[in-house]
Short mmCIF file of C-alpha atoms in Angstrom, two decimals:
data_model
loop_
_atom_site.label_atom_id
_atom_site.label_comp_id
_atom_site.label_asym_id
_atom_site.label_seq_id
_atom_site.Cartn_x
_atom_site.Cartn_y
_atom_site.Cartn_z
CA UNK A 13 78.77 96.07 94.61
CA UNK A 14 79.47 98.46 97.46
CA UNK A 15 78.93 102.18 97.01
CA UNK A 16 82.98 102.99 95.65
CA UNK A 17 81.96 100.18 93.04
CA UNK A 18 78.67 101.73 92.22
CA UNK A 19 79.96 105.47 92.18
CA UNK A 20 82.52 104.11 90.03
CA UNK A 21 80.81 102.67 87.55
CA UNK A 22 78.28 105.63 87.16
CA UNK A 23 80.87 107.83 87.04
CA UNK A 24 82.40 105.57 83.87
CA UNK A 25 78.83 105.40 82.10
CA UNK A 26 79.22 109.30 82.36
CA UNK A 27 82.64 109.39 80.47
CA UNK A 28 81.15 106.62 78.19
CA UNK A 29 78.26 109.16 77.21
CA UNK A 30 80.50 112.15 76.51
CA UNK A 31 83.10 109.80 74.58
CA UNK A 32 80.46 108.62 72.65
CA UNK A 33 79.43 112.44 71.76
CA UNK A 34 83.24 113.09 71.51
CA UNK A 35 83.33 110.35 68.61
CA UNK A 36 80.06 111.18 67.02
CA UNK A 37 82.16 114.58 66.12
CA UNK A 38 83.76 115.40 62.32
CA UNK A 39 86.38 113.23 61.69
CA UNK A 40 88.57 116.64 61.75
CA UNK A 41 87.35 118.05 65.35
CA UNK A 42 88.10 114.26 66.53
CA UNK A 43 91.62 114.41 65.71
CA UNK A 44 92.48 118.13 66.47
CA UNK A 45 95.03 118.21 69.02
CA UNK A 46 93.90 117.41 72.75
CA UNK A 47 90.90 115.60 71.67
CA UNK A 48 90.21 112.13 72.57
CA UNK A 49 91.03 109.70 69.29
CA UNK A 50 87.90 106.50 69.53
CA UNK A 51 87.77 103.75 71.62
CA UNK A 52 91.53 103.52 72.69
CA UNK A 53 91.04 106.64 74.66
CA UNK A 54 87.57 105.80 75.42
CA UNK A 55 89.16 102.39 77.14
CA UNK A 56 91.49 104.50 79.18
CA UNK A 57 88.76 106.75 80.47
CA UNK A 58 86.72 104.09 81.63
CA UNK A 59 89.71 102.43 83.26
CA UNK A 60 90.83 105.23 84.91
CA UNK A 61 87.39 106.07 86.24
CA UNK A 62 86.35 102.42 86.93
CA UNK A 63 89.59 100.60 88.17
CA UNK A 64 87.34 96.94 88.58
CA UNK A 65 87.62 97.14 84.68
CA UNK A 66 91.65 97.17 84.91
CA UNK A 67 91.49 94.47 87.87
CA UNK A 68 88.83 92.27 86.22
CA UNK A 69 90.51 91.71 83.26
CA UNK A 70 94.38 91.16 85.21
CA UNK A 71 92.01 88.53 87.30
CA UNK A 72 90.31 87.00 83.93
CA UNK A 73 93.86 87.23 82.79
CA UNK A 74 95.22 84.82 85.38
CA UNK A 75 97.41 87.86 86.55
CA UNK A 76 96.21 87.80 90.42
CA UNK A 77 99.42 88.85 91.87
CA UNK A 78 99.26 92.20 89.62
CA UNK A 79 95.53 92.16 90.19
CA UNK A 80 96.12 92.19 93.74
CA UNK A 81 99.38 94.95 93.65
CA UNK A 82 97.36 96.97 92.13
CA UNK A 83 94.15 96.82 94.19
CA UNK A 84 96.77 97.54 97.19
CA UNK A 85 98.22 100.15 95.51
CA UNK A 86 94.89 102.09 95.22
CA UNK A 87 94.76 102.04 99.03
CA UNK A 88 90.83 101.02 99.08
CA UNK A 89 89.77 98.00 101.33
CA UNK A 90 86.57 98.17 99.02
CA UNK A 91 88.76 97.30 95.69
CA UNK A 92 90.86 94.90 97.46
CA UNK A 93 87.89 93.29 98.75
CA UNK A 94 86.60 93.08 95.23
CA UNK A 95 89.06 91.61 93.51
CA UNK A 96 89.46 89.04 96.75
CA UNK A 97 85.29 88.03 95.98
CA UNK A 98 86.31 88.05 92.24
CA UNK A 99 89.05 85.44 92.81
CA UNK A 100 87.35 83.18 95.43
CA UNK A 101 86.46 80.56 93.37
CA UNK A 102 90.23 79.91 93.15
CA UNK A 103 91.04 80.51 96.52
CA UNK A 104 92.14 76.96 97.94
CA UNK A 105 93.92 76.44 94.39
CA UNK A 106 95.96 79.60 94.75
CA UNK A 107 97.09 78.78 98.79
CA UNK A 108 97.40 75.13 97.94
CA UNK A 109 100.25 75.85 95.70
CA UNK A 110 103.63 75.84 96.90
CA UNK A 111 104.88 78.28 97.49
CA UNK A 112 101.75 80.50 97.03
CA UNK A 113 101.37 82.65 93.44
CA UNK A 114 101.94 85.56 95.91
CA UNK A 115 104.44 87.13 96.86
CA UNK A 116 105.26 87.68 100.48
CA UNK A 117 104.67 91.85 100.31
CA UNK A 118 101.31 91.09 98.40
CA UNK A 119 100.26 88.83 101.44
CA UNK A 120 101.00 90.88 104.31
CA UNK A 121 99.34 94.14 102.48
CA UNK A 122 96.20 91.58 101.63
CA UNK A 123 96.29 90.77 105.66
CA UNK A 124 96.54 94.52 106.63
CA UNK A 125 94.19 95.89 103.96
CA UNK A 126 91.52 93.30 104.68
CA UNK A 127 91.86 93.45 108.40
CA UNK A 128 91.55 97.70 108.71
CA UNK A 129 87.65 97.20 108.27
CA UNK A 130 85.88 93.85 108.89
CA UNK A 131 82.45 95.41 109.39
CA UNK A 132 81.18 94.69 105.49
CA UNK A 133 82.09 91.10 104.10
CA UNK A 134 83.60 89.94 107.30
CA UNK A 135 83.53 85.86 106.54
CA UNK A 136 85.15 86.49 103.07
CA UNK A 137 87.83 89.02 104.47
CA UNK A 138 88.95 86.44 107.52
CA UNK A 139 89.13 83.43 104.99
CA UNK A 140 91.29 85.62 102.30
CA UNK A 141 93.42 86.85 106.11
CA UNK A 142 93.80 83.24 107.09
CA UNK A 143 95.04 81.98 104.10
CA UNK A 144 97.40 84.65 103.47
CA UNK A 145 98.73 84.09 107.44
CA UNK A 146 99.14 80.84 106.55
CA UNK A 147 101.19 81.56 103.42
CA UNK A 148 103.33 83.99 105.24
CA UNK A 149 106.86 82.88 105.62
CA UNK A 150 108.04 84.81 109.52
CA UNK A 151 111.79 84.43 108.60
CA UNK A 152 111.40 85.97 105.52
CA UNK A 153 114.57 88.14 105.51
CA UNK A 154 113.88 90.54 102.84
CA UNK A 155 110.28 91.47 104.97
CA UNK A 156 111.16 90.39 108.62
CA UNK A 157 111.77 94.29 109.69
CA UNK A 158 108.17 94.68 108.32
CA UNK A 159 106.59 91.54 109.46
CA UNK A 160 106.16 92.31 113.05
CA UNK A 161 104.58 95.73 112.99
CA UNK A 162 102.02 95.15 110.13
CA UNK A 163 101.18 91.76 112.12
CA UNK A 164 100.51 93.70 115.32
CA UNK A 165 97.86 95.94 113.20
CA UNK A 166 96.02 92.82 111.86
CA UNK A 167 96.04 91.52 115.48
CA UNK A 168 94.53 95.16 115.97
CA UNK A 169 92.14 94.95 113.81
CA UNK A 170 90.91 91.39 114.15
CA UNK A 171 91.01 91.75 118.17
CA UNK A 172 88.62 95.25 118.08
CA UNK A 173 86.42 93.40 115.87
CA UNK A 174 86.29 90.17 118.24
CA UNK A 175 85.30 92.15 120.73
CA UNK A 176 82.45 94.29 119.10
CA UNK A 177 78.94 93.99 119.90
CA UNK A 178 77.85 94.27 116.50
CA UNK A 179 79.87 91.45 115.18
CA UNK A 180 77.60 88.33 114.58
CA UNK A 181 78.62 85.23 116.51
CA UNK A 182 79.79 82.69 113.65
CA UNK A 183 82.33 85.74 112.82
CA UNK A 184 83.68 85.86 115.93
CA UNK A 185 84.34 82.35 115.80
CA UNK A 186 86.43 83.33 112.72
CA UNK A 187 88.26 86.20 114.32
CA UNK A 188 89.38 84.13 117.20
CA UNK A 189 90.86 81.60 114.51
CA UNK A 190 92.47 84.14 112.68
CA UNK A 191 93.53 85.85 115.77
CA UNK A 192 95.08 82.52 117.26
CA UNK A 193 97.18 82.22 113.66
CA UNK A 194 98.31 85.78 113.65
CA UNK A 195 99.42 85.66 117.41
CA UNK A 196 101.51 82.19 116.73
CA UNK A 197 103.12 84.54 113.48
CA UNK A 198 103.79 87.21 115.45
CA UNK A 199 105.75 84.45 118.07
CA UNK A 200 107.75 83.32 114.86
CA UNK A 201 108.67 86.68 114.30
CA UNK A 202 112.51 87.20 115.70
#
């Protein structure tokens, strides 16, 4: 777990602790008003404090396309990334559907997320941008005044990666894939 994760979860066992002092209070102090009332509020602590809890359980759920909305919506490459190594197993099932179980705005945010910082879990990052690429559909009208700038800062991102010296060889093999599929989407787009 990287160091959002980590902090995260500390910062949960924390709340846990004082919950569990919170609860160990009279029955009447427990209940006053503005107190916290057992485990229901306990469970929304920890979720709000550890949002892998929240996405673990949509992903355990089967719910990837809200797992994934939501990791988006919580604008940290770190969660995304999470909840992309959390699914993996399931990868080639979920982009061998057709269509794919997500939707077009989940793919392109997945592609721009994943592609803003490639310097920690690079290989698992390019796959997850690959397969969403591929997924992409250019002439998507409801997206297509999106598309082209949002491609442009994936090709961005992958092409200042490709061309860092700190970027290990078989990645840059992956880049210059990934690169190639994003350049022939960004020809697609009108």
């Amino acid at each position: 777990a990287g160091p959002l994760v980590s902090s995260l979860r500390a910062a949960a066992d924390e709340v846990r602790a004082a919950a569990e002092m919170l609860a160990a209070m009279p029955a009447a102090m427990a209940t006053a008003p503005g107190t916290l009332d057992g485990a229901t509020s306990l469970e929304a602590l920890e979720q709000a404090m550890d949002p892998t809890l929240e996405l673990g359980r949509l992903v355990d759920n089967g719910a990837i396309e809200e797992a994934f909305t939501k990791a988006l919506g919580l604008s940290s490459v770190e969660l995304v990334s999470w909840v992309c190594s959390k699914v993996e197993p399931n990868r080639d099932n979920i982009f061998a559907a057709s269509p794919a179980p997500l939707s077009q705005g989940v793919l392109l945010s997945l592609m721009q997320q994943l592609s803003c910082d490639l310097s920690e879990e690079a290989p698992l990052k390019l796959a997850w941008i690959r397969d969403a690429c591929l997924a992409v559909d250019p002439s998507d009208q409801m997206l297509s005044h999106h598309m082209r700038p949002i491609l442009e800062s994936v090709f961005t991102g992958l092409h200042e990666a490709s061309t860092s010296p700190s970027t290990a060889a078989p990645v840059k093999s992956d880049l210059r894939l990934c690169i190639h599929v994003v350049n022939s989407l960004l020809t697609a787009c009108k």
